[in-house]
Amino acid sequence: IIAASAGTTNDILSRHLAQQLTERWGKQVIVDNRPGAGATIAADVAAKAAPDGYTLHITQVASFAAAVTLYRKLAYDPIKDFAPITLYAETPLMLVAHPSMPPASLREFIDFAKKRPGAINFASASSGTASHLTTELLNHVAGLKLAHVPYKGAGAAMLALISGEAQFSSIPIPIALPQVKAGKVKVYAVTSKRRFPGAPDIPTAAEAGLPGFESTAWFGMSAPSRTPTDLISRLNREIVEILRAPAIRDWMLAQGAEPSPSTPEEYAAHIKSEIAKWKKVIEVSGARVD
C-alpha cells in the first residue's frame, strides 16, 4: 500500500488495513511511505505501478481532489490513472484556536476576525491539505481574511498553534482531540454534518453559527488504472467486509475516523464531486502550489 508521510492519519489507516489484509490472506501486506508535496508524490508512485493487484494506494482529498486545481502541472490524473476500489474513511476536522484568543464560540470568532482582516494567522498541514482547504472554505463562506501559514504536517501545525505562532487552525480530529482534552487549544466546532461520536459534546459548525458549513478529510483505496476488473471487485469485497466489522468501526472511531465503505462506482463519483467542490474554493482563494 503506497501511503504518504509516516505518522499521519493516511499512514495509520494504511497500516491498520495492511494488518487486516495480512491476517485474511496469510501473505504479508506492507506499507510503503512516500512523503511530500501534499501526498502527490505517493500518488505519482502508485499511478506508475504495475496494474497487477499487488499495489494499492490510499487516496485522499489533498492529492485527488485539491491537487487538480492547485498544481499547474500534475504528474498524474486522479481520474484516468487510477481504478477506484472504495471510499475508506472520513475524518472531520476541528476548528481550534490558541487559548489566548478572546472569542468563546465560533460565531464570536467570526465577528472578531471580520474586524481584523489579515491579522489572524491560520496554520495548515501544508498547501492543499484538508486543514488548508477547510480554512479557505471558512474564509469564503464567512467573509474572513485569515492569513495562511503552511507547515510540514498536521502535527507541526498543531505545535504552531499551541506555541502561539498561529492563532487558528482546522486540524483533523486524530491530531486535535488529544490537545483539546489536554486544554492546550480552544475548540469551536467540528466540521462534519453531525456531531462526531468520539466527541459528542462539541457542536458542529452549523450548530455553532455557520449553517451549511461542512468539510471532511476523506481517504479511499485505489489501484493503478488497467487493474483487472475482477481484482478490483475482489479487493472491494475484502476491504468493505473489513470496514463493516464492529470492532474495526470502534477502532477507527477511536482514531477520529468513521468507516465509509462504498462501491467502486460510488467512490469514482465522490472523487469527481470533490474535485468540483474544491476547485471553486481554491480559485476564490487564489491558492497555488507551483
PDB file of C-alpha atoms in Angstrom:
ATOM      1  CA  ILE A   1       0.000   0.000   0.000  1.00  0.00           C
ATOM      2  CA  ILE A   2       1.574   3.270  -1.138  1.00  0.00           C
ATOM      3  CA  ALA A   3       0.928   5.850   1.593  1.00  0.00           C
ATOM      4  CA  ALA A   4       2.023   9.395   2.339  1.00  0.00           C
ATOM      5  CA  SER A   5       4.024  10.591   5.357  1.00  0.00           C
ATOM      6  CA  ALA A   6       4.563   8.296   8.343  1.00  0.00           C
ATOM      7  CA  GLY A   7       2.544   9.142  11.442  1.00  0.00           C
ATOM      8  CA  THR A   8      -0.313  10.803   9.561  1.00  0.00           C
ATOM      9  CA  THR A   9      -3.941   9.621   9.509  1.00  0.00           C
ATOM     10  CA  ASN A  10      -3.233   8.371   5.979  1.00  0.00           C
ATOM     11  CA  ASP A  11      -0.388   6.214   7.310  1.00  0.00           C
ATOM     12  CA  ILE A  12      -2.253   4.987  10.409  1.00  0.00           C
ATOM     13  CA  LEU A  13      -5.228   3.819   8.338  1.00  0.00           C
ATOM     14  CA  SER A  14      -2.925   2.175   5.792  1.00  0.00           C
ATOM     15  CA  ARG A  15      -1.051   0.198   8.418  1.00  0.00           C
ATOM     16  CA  HIS A  16      -4.242  -0.997  10.056  1.00  0.00           C
ATOM     17  CA  LEU A  17      -5.629  -2.162   6.706  1.00  0.00           C
ATOM     18  CA  ALA A  18      -2.331  -3.862   5.863  1.00  0.00           C
ATOM     19  CA  GLN A  19      -2.566  -5.811   9.121  1.00  0.00           C
ATOM     20  CA  GLN A  20      -6.159  -6.849   8.431  1.00  0.00           C
ATOM     21  CA  LEU A  21      -5.395  -7.976   4.879  1.00  0.00           C
ATOM     22  CA  THR A  22      -2.294  -9.867   6.029  1.00  0.00           C
ATOM     23  CA  GLU A  23      -4.397 -11.810   8.510  1.00  0.00           C
ATOM     24  CA  ARG A  24      -7.049 -12.568   5.887  1.00  0.00           C
ATOM     25  CA  TRP A  25      -4.725 -13.622   3.094  1.00  0.00           C
ATOM     26  CA  GLY A  26      -1.876 -15.174   5.032  1.00  0.00           C
ATOM     27  CA  LYS A  27       0.541 -13.081   2.984  1.00  0.00           C
ATOM     28  CA  GLN A  28       2.419 -10.024   4.159  1.00  0.00           C
ATOM     29  CA  VAL A  29       0.957  -6.696   3.078  1.00  0.00           C
ATOM     30  CA  ILE A  30       3.335  -3.791   3.670  1.00  0.00           C
ATOM     31  CA  VAL A  31       3.045  -0.005   3.714  1.00  0.00           C
ATOM     32  CA  ASP A  32       5.456   1.993   1.564  1.00  0.00           C
ATOM     33  CA  ASN A  33       5.607   5.613   2.754  1.00  0.00           C
ATOM     34  CA  ARG A  34       6.355   8.238   0.108  1.00  0.00           C
ATOM     35  CA  PRO A  35       6.122  11.609   1.905  1.00  0.00           C
ATOM     36  CA  GLY A  36       5.986  15.081   0.450  1.00  0.00           C
ATOM     37  CA  ALA A  37       4.099  17.579  -1.695  1.00  0.00           C
ATOM     38  CA  GLY A  38       0.684  17.150  -0.101  1.00  0.00           C
ATOM     39  CA  ALA A  39       0.665  13.370  -0.765  1.00  0.00           C
ATOM     40  CA  THR A  40       1.115  13.899  -4.526  1.00  0.00           C
ATOM     41  CA  ILE A  41       4.476  12.091  -4.522  1.00  0.00           C
ATOM     42  CA  ALA A  42       2.812   8.945  -3.159  1.00  0.00           C
ATOM     43  CA  ALA A  43       0.034   9.240  -5.749  1.00  0.00           C
ATOM     44  CA  ASP A  44       2.541   9.611  -8.587  1.00  0.00           C
ATOM     45  CA  VAL A  45       4.432   6.488  -7.473  1.00  0.00           C
ATOM     46  CA  ALA A  46       1.192   4.497  -7.242  1.00  0.00           C
ATOM     47  CA  ALA A  47      -0.044   5.714 -10.641  1.00  0.00           C
ATOM     48  CA  LYS A  48       3.090   4.316 -12.305  1.00  0.00           C
ATOM     49  CA  ALA A  49       2.930   0.907 -10.566  1.00  0.00           C
ATOM     50  CA  ALA A  50       2.084  -2.296 -12.434  1.00  0.00           C
ATOM     51  CA  PRO A  51      -1.709  -2.875 -12.646  1.00  0.00           C
ATOM     52  CA  ASP A  52      -1.499  -6.399 -11.267  1.00  0.00           C
ATOM     53  CA  GLY A  53      -3.355  -6.060  -7.974  1.00  0.00           C
ATOM     54  CA  TYR A  54      -0.170  -6.094  -5.896  1.00  0.00           C
ATOM     55  CA  THR A  55      -0.009  -2.334  -5.424  1.00  0.00           C
ATOM     56  CA  LEU A  56      -2.747  -0.288  -3.773  1.00  0.00           C
ATOM     57  CA  HIS A  57      -2.842   3.387  -2.903  1.00  0.00           C
ATOM     58  CA  ILE A  58      -4.604   5.157  -0.045  1.00  0.00           C
ATOM     59  CA  THR A  59      -6.014   8.246  -1.683  1.00  0.00           C
ATOM     60  CA  GLN A  60      -7.059  11.475  -0.011  1.00  0.00           C
ATOM     61  CA  VAL A  61      -8.641  14.863  -0.590  1.00  0.00           C
ATOM     62  CA  ALA A  62      -5.322  16.704  -0.947  1.00  0.00           C
ATOM     63  CA  SER A  63      -3.816  14.547  -3.680  1.00  0.00           C
ATOM     64  CA  PHE A  64      -7.002  13.585  -5.523  1.00  0.00           C
ATOM     65  CA  ALA A  65      -9.434  16.495  -5.199  1.00  0.00           C
ATOM     66  CA  ALA A  66      -7.379  19.609  -4.465  1.00  0.00           C
ATOM     67  CA  ALA A  67      -4.225  18.850  -6.438  1.00  0.00           C
ATOM     68  CA  VAL A  68      -6.046  19.037  -9.775  1.00  0.00           C
ATOM     69  CA  THR A  69      -6.587  22.769  -9.290  1.00  0.00           C
ATOM     70  CA  LEU A  70      -3.650  23.631  -7.013  1.00  0.00           C
ATOM     71  CA  TYR A  71      -0.939  22.341  -9.362  1.00  0.00           C
ATOM     72  CA  ARG A  72      -0.488  23.764 -12.848  1.00  0.00           C
ATOM     73  CA  LYS A  73       1.310  20.557 -13.879  1.00  0.00           C
ATOM     74  CA  LEU A  74       0.293  17.407 -12.035  1.00  0.00           C
ATOM     75  CA  ALA A  75       2.260  14.255 -12.837  1.00  0.00           C
ATOM     76  CA  TYR A  76      -0.839  12.033 -12.732  1.00  0.00           C
ATOM     77  CA  ASP A  77      -4.563  12.231 -13.403  1.00  0.00           C
ATOM     78  CA  PRO A  78      -6.694  11.139 -10.412  1.00  0.00           C
ATOM     79  CA  ILE A  79      -9.473  10.004 -12.751  1.00  0.00           C
ATOM     80  CA  LYS A  80      -7.589   8.425 -15.667  1.00  0.00           C
ATOM     81  CA  ASP A  81      -4.601   6.918 -13.844  1.00  0.00           C
ATOM     82  CA  PHE A  82      -6.433   5.081 -11.067  1.00  0.00           C
ATOM     83  CA  ALA A  83      -9.099   2.408 -10.643  1.00  0.00           C
ATOM     84  CA  PRO A  84     -11.255   3.289  -7.606  1.00  0.00           C
ATOM     85  CA  ILE A  85     -11.879   0.477  -5.122  1.00  0.00           C
ATOM     86  CA  THR A  86     -13.803   2.050  -2.246  1.00  0.00           C
ATOM     87  CA  LEU A  87     -14.130   5.143  -0.133  1.00  0.00           C
ATOM     88  CA  TYR A  88     -12.397   4.099   3.082  1.00  0.00           C
ATOM     89  CA  ALA A  89     -12.878   6.631   5.869  1.00  0.00           C
ATOM     90  CA  GLU A  90     -13.932  10.185   6.555  1.00  0.00           C
ATOM     91  CA  THR A  91     -12.386  12.349   9.246  1.00  0.00           C
ATOM     92  CA  PRO A  92     -13.989  15.612  10.371  1.00  0.00           C
ATOM     93  CA  LEU A  93     -11.737  18.468  11.355  1.00  0.00           C
ATOM     94  CA  MET A  94     -11.876  20.636  14.438  1.00  0.00           C
ATOM     95  CA  LEU A  95     -11.900  24.414  14.256  1.00  0.00           C
ATOM     96  CA  VAL A  96      -9.461  25.292  17.013  1.00  0.00           C
ATOM     97  CA  ALA A  97      -7.730  28.391  18.366  1.00  0.00           C
ATOM     98  CA  HIS A  98      -4.934  29.345  20.716  1.00  0.00           C
ATOM     99  CA  PRO A  99      -6.304  29.588  24.291  1.00  0.00           C
ATOM    100  CA  SER A 100      -5.460  33.303  24.427  1.00  0.00           C
ATOM    101  CA  MET A 101      -7.961  34.120  21.676  1.00  0.00           C
ATOM    102  CA  PRO A 102     -10.848  36.094  23.265  1.00  0.00           C
ATOM    103  CA  PRO A 103     -13.803  34.591  21.342  1.00  0.00           C
ATOM    104  CA  ALA A 104     -15.586  31.815  23.222  1.00  0.00           C
ATOM    105  CA  SER A 105     -17.619  30.480  20.280  1.00  0.00           C
ATOM    106  CA  LEU A 106     -17.389  30.149  16.512  1.00  0.00           C
ATOM    107  CA  ARG A 107     -19.900  32.938  15.995  1.00  0.00           C
ATOM    108  CA  GLU A 108     -17.843  35.218  18.244  1.00  0.00           C
ATOM    109  CA  PHE A 109     -14.658  34.201  16.425  1.00  0.00           C
ATOM    110  CA  ILE A 110     -16.161  35.114  13.046  1.00  0.00           C
ATOM    111  CA  ASP A 111     -17.223  38.533  14.341  1.00  0.00           C
ATOM    112  CA  PHE A 112     -13.782  39.024  15.912  1.00  0.00           C
ATOM    113  CA  ALA A 113     -11.906  38.019  12.741  1.00  0.00           C
ATOM    114  CA  LYS A 114     -14.033  40.174  10.442  1.00  0.00           C
ATOM    115  CA  LYS A 115     -12.787  43.247  12.308  1.00  0.00           C
ATOM    116  CA  ARG A 116      -9.152  42.144  11.833  1.00  0.00           C
ATOM    117  CA  PRO A 117      -8.643  41.201   8.159  1.00  0.00           C
ATOM    118  CA  GLY A 118      -5.228  39.662   7.566  1.00  0.00           C
ATOM    119  CA  ALA A 119      -4.222  39.982  11.218  1.00  0.00           C
ATOM    120  CA  ILE A 120      -5.026  36.407  12.317  1.00  0.00           C
ATOM    121  CA  ASN A 121      -2.741  33.604  11.121  1.00  0.00           C
ATOM    122  CA  PHE A 122      -4.044  30.121  10.494  1.00  0.00           C
ATOM    123  CA  ALA A 123      -1.720  27.126  10.472  1.00  0.00           C
ATOM    124  CA  SER A 124      -2.214  24.302   7.982  1.00  0.00           C
ATOM    125  CA  ALA A 125      -0.619  20.918   7.416  1.00  0.00           C
ATOM    126  CA  SER A 126       0.706  22.348   4.091  1.00  0.00           C
ATOM    127  CA  SER A 127      -0.881  23.812   0.995  1.00  0.00           C
ATOM    128  CA  GLY A 128      -3.697  21.764  -0.488  1.00  0.00           C
ATOM    129  CA  THR A 129      -4.338  19.634   2.579  1.00  0.00           C
ATOM    130  CA  ALA A 130      -7.739  19.348   4.242  1.00  0.00           C
ATOM    131  CA  SER A 131      -6.645  21.725   7.011  1.00  0.00           C
ATOM    132  CA  HIS A 132      -5.715  24.375   4.422  1.00  0.00           C
ATOM    133  CA  LEU A 133      -8.800  23.958   2.259  1.00  0.00           C
ATOM    134  CA  THR A 134     -11.218  23.849   5.189  1.00  0.00           C
ATOM    135  CA  THR A 135      -9.997  27.207   6.481  1.00  0.00           C
ATOM    136  CA  GLU A 136     -10.078  28.694   2.990  1.00  0.00           C
ATOM    137  CA  LEU A 137     -13.680  27.487   2.793  1.00  0.00           C
ATOM    138  CA  LEU A 138     -14.323  29.232   6.118  1.00  0.00           C
ATOM    139  CA  ASN A 139     -12.741  32.405   4.698  1.00  0.00           C
ATOM    140  CA  HIS A 140     -15.027  32.187   1.677  1.00  0.00           C
ATOM    141  CA  VAL A 141     -18.284  31.313   3.446  1.00  0.00           C
ATOM    142  CA  ALA A 142     -17.871  33.628   6.446  1.00  0.00           C
ATOM    143  CA  GLY A 143     -16.230  36.518   4.588  1.00  0.00           C
ATOM    144  CA  LEU A 144     -12.957  36.363   6.519  1.00  0.00           C
ATOM    145  CA  LYS A 145      -9.336  37.059   5.597  1.00  0.00           C
ATOM    146  CA  LEU A 146      -7.363  34.708   7.806  1.00  0.00           C
ATOM    147  CA  ALA A 147      -3.701  34.571   6.697  1.00  0.00           C
ATOM    148  CA  HIS A 148      -2.361  31.153   5.648  1.00  0.00           C
ATOM    149  CA  VAL A 149       0.854  29.817   7.188  1.00  0.00           C
ATOM    150  CA  PRO A 150       1.670  26.295   5.879  1.00  0.00           C
ATOM    151  CA  TYR A 151       3.628  23.785   7.972  1.00  0.00           C
ATOM    152  CA  LYS A 152       5.038  20.327   7.296  1.00  0.00           C
ATOM    153  CA  GLY A 153       2.203  18.173   8.544  1.00  0.00           C
ATOM    154  CA  ALA A 154      -0.758  18.452  10.889  1.00  0.00           C
ATOM    155  CA  GLY A 155       1.417  17.740  13.916  1.00  0.00           C
ATOM    156  CA  ALA A 156       3.657  20.698  13.132  1.00  0.00           C
ATOM    157  CA  ALA A 157       0.613  22.906  12.553  1.00  0.00           C
ATOM    158  CA  MET A 158      -0.767  21.905  15.930  1.00  0.00           C
ATOM    159  CA  LEU A 159       2.547  22.702  17.632  1.00  0.00           C
ATOM    160  CA  ALA A 160       2.493  26.129  15.977  1.00  0.00           C
ATOM    161  CA  LEU A 161      -0.995  26.733  17.343  1.00  0.00           C
ATOM    162  CA  ILE A 162      -0.084  25.573  20.852  1.00  0.00           C
ATOM    163  CA  SER A 163       3.012  27.808  20.893  1.00  0.00           C
ATOM    164  CA  GLY A 164       1.082  30.835  19.654  1.00  0.00           C
ATOM    165  CA  GLU A 165       2.898  31.134  16.300  1.00  0.00           C
ATOM    166  CA  ALA A 166      -0.579  30.802  14.796  1.00  0.00           C
ATOM    167  CA  GLN A 167      -3.901  31.781  16.320  1.00  0.00           C
ATOM    168  CA  PHE A 168      -6.283  29.460  14.473  1.00  0.00           C
ATOM    169  CA  SER A 169      -6.372  26.183  12.573  1.00  0.00           C
ATOM    170  CA  SER A 170      -8.579  23.467  11.129  1.00  0.00           C
ATOM    171  CA  ILE A 171      -6.997  20.219  12.286  1.00  0.00           C
ATOM    172  CA  PRO A 172      -8.124  16.606  11.720  1.00  0.00           C
ATOM    173  CA  ILE A 173      -9.710  15.105  14.813  1.00  0.00           C
ATOM    174  CA  PRO A 174      -6.983  12.459  15.425  1.00  0.00           C
ATOM    175  CA  ILE A 175      -4.431  15.253  15.930  1.00  0.00           C
ATOM    176  CA  ALA A 176      -6.694  17.861  17.515  1.00  0.00           C
ATOM    177  CA  LEU A 177      -8.766  15.934  20.048  1.00  0.00           C
ATOM    178  CA  PRO A 178      -5.925  14.968  22.447  1.00  0.00           C
ATOM    179  CA  GLN A 179      -4.834  18.634  22.632  1.00  0.00           C
ATOM    180  CA  VAL A 180      -8.415  19.792  23.160  1.00  0.00           C
ATOM    181  CA  LYS A 181      -8.812  17.318  26.034  1.00  0.00           C
ATOM    182  CA  ALA A 182      -5.495  18.495  27.492  1.00  0.00           C
ATOM    183  CA  GLY A 183      -6.692  22.110  27.424  1.00  0.00           C
ATOM    184  CA  LYS A 184      -3.849  23.208  25.155  1.00  0.00           C
ATOM    185  CA  VAL A 185      -6.148  24.585  22.453  1.00  0.00           C
ATOM    186  CA  LYS A 186      -9.655  26.023  22.369  1.00  0.00           C
ATOM    187  CA  VAL A 187     -12.213  24.218  20.195  1.00  0.00           C
ATOM    188  CA  TYR A 188     -15.107  25.961  18.455  1.00  0.00           C
ATOM    189  CA  ALA A 189     -16.693  23.200  16.381  1.00  0.00           C
ATOM    190  CA  VAL A 190     -16.311  20.056  14.292  1.00  0.00           C
ATOM    191  CA  THR A 191     -16.735  20.362  10.534  1.00  0.00           C
ATOM    192  CA  SER A 192     -18.995  17.361   9.894  1.00  0.00           C
ATOM    193  CA  LYS A 193     -22.763  17.342   9.264  1.00  0.00           C
ATOM    194  CA  ARG A 194     -23.392  15.690  12.600  1.00  0.00           C
ATOM    195  CA  ARG A 195     -21.502  15.605  15.876  1.00  0.00           C
ATOM    196  CA  PHE A 196     -18.566  13.235  15.964  1.00  0.00           C
ATOM    197  CA  PRO A 197     -19.388  10.141  18.084  1.00  0.00           C
ATOM    198  CA  GLY A 198     -15.985  10.271  19.771  1.00  0.00           C
ATOM    199  CA  ALA A 199     -16.541  13.865  20.953  1.00  0.00           C
ATOM    200  CA  PRO A 200     -20.332  14.296  21.269  1.00  0.00           C
ATOM    201  CA  ASP A 201     -20.128  17.457  23.404  1.00  0.00           C
ATOM    202  CA  ILE A 202     -18.508  19.525  20.647  1.00  0.00           C
ATOM    203  CA  PRO A 203     -21.040  21.224  18.324  1.00  0.00           C
ATOM    204  CA  THR A 204     -20.948  21.109  14.547  1.00  0.00           C
ATOM    205  CA  ALA A 205     -20.059  24.292  12.689  1.00  0.00           C
ATOM    206  CA  ALA A 206     -23.716  24.583  11.646  1.00  0.00           C
ATOM    207  CA  GLU A 207     -24.840  24.379  15.270  1.00  0.00           C
ATOM    208  CA  ALA A 208     -22.160  26.874  16.280  1.00  0.00           C
ATOM    209  CA  GLY A 209     -23.377  29.595  13.946  1.00  0.00           C
ATOM    210  CA  LEU A 210     -22.341  28.721  10.384  1.00  0.00           C
ATOM    211  CA  PRO A 211     -25.292  26.976   8.682  1.00  0.00           C
ATOM    212  CA  GLY A 212     -24.435  24.550   5.909  1.00  0.00           C
ATOM    213  CA  PHE A 213     -20.690  24.525   6.596  1.00  0.00           C
ATOM    214  CA  GLU A 214     -19.182  21.077   6.105  1.00  0.00           C
ATOM    215  CA  SER A 215     -15.707  19.777   5.334  1.00  0.00           C
ATOM    216  CA  THR A 216     -14.145  16.378   5.938  1.00  0.00           C
ATOM    217  CA  ALA A 217     -10.791  14.839   5.255  1.00  0.00           C
ATOM    218  CA  TRP A 218     -11.515  11.623   3.361  1.00  0.00           C
ATOM    219  CA  PHE A 219      -9.471   8.619   2.410  1.00  0.00           C
ATOM    220  CA  GLY A 220     -10.090   5.937  -0.185  1.00  0.00           C
ATOM    221  CA  MET A 221      -8.455   2.909  -1.713  1.00  0.00           C
ATOM    222  CA  SER A 222      -7.465   2.791  -5.382  1.00  0.00           C
ATOM    223  CA  ALA A 223      -5.272   0.731  -7.669  1.00  0.00           C
ATOM    224  CA  PRO A 224      -3.381   1.735 -10.806  1.00  0.00           C
ATOM    225  CA  SER A 225      -5.625   2.063 -13.854  1.00  0.00           C
ATOM    226  CA  ARG A 226      -5.968  -1.044 -16.016  1.00  0.00           C
ATOM    227  CA  THR A 227      -6.006  -3.270 -12.936  1.00  0.00           C
ATOM    228  CA  PRO A 228      -8.344  -6.115 -13.983  1.00  0.00           C
ATOM    229  CA  THR A 229     -11.987  -5.618 -13.043  1.00  0.00           C
ATOM    230  CA  ASP A 230     -12.182  -8.969 -11.246  1.00  0.00           C
ATOM    231  CA  LEU A 231      -9.309  -7.939  -8.973  1.00  0.00           C
ATOM    232  CA  ILE A 232     -10.969  -4.588  -8.223  1.00  0.00           C
ATOM    233  CA  SER A 233     -14.203  -6.418  -7.340  1.00  0.00           C
ATOM    234  CA  ARG A 234     -12.366  -8.809  -5.037  1.00  0.00           C
ATOM    235  CA  LEU A 235     -10.452  -6.019  -3.331  1.00  0.00           C
ATOM    236  CA  ASN A 236     -13.661  -4.040  -2.857  1.00  0.00           C
ATOM    237  CA  ARG A 237     -15.382  -7.058  -1.305  1.00  0.00           C
ATOM    238  CA  GLU A 238     -12.499  -7.773   1.078  1.00  0.00           C
ATOM    239  CA  ILE A 239     -11.998  -4.168   2.217  1.00  0.00           C
ATOM    240  CA  VAL A 240     -15.709  -3.427   2.617  1.00  0.00           C
ATOM    241  CA  GLU A 241     -16.094  -6.541   4.792  1.00  0.00           C
ATOM    242  CA  ILE A 242     -13.267  -5.285   6.981  1.00  0.00           C
ATOM    243  CA  LEU A 243     -14.829  -1.819   7.294  1.00  0.00           C
ATOM    244  CA  ARG A 244     -18.219  -3.225   8.280  1.00  0.00           C
ATOM    245  CA  ALA A 245     -16.881  -5.241  11.220  1.00  0.00           C
ATOM    246  CA  PRO A 246     -17.997  -3.669  14.548  1.00  0.00           C
ATOM    247  CA  ALA A 247     -14.523  -3.998  16.080  1.00  0.00           C
ATOM    248  CA  ILE A 248     -12.970  -2.158  13.150  1.00  0.00           C
ATOM    249  CA  ARG A 249     -15.559   0.613  13.387  1.00  0.00           C
ATOM    250  CA  ASP A 250     -14.799   1.025  17.099  1.00  0.00           C
ATOM    251  CA  TRP A 251     -11.061   1.167  16.413  1.00  0.00           C
ATOM    252  CA  MET A 252     -11.481   3.753  13.667  1.00  0.00           C
ATOM    253  CA  LEU A 253     -13.753   5.959  15.785  1.00  0.00           C
ATOM    254  CA  ALA A 254     -11.086   5.892  18.489  1.00  0.00           C
ATOM    255  CA  GLN A 255      -8.644   7.220  15.864  1.00  0.00           C
ATOM    256  CA  GLY A 256     -11.024  10.030  14.932  1.00  0.00           C
ATOM    257  CA  ALA A 257     -12.268   8.478  11.687  1.00  0.00           C
ATOM    258  CA  GLU A 258     -15.516   6.906  10.524  1.00  0.00           C
ATOM    259  CA  PRO A 259     -15.531   3.959   8.109  1.00  0.00           C
ATOM    260  CA  SER A 260     -17.206   4.831   4.797  1.00  0.00           C
ATOM    261  CA  PRO A 261     -17.405   1.718   2.601  1.00  0.00           C
ATOM    262  CA  SER A 262     -18.725   2.159  -0.938  1.00  0.00           C
ATOM    263  CA  THR A 263     -18.809   0.573  -4.363  1.00  0.00           C
ATOM    264  CA  PRO A 264     -16.081   1.463  -6.872  1.00  0.00           C
ATOM    265  CA  GLU A 265     -18.653   3.442  -8.849  1.00  0.00           C
ATOM    266  CA  GLU A 266     -19.750   5.419  -5.790  1.00  0.00           C
ATOM    267  CA  TYR A 267     -16.160   6.234  -4.953  1.00  0.00           C
ATOM    268  CA  ALA A 268     -15.452   7.368  -8.518  1.00  0.00           C
ATOM    269  CA  ALA A 269     -18.451   9.721  -8.336  1.00  0.00           C
ATOM    270  CA  HIS A 270     -17.267  11.014  -4.947  1.00  0.00           C
ATOM    271  CA  ILE A 271     -13.833  11.911  -6.336  1.00  0.00           C
ATOM    272  CA  LYS A 272     -15.368  13.835  -9.229  1.00  0.00           C
ATOM    273  CA  SER A 273     -17.744  15.766  -6.977  1.00  0.00           C
ATOM    274  CA  GLU A 274     -14.919  16.675  -4.582  1.00  0.00           C
ATOM    275  CA  ILE A 275     -12.735  17.931  -7.434  1.00  0.00           C
ATOM    276  CA  ALA A 276     -15.558  20.267  -8.470  1.00  0.00           C
ATOM    277  CA  LYS A 277     -16.248  21.396  -4.893  1.00  0.00           C
ATOM    278  CA  TRP A 278     -12.670  22.312  -4.037  1.00  0.00           C
ATOM    279  CA  LYS A 279     -11.960  23.837  -7.451  1.00  0.00           C
ATOM    280  CA  LYS A 280     -14.333  26.679  -6.582  1.00  0.00           C
ATOM    281  CA  VAL A 281     -12.782  27.239  -3.147  1.00  0.00           C
ATOM    282  CA  ILE A 282      -9.205  27.192  -4.469  1.00  0.00           C
ATOM    283  CA  GLU A 283      -9.978  29.566  -7.319  1.00  0.00           C
ATOM    284  CA  VAL A 284     -11.643  32.058  -4.977  1.00  0.00           C
ATOM    285  CA  SER A 285      -8.747  31.852  -2.506  1.00  0.00           C
ATOM    286  CA  GLY A 286      -6.113  32.229  -5.224  1.00  0.00           C
ATOM    287  CA  ALA A 287      -4.083  29.416  -3.687  1.00  0.00           C
ATOM    288  CA  ARG A 288      -1.357  27.813  -5.817  1.00  0.00           C
ATOM    289  CA  VAL A 289       1.453  25.385  -5.070  1.00  0.00           C
ATOM    290  CA  ASP A 290       3.586  25.877  -8.170  1.00  0.00           C
TER     291      ASP A 290
END
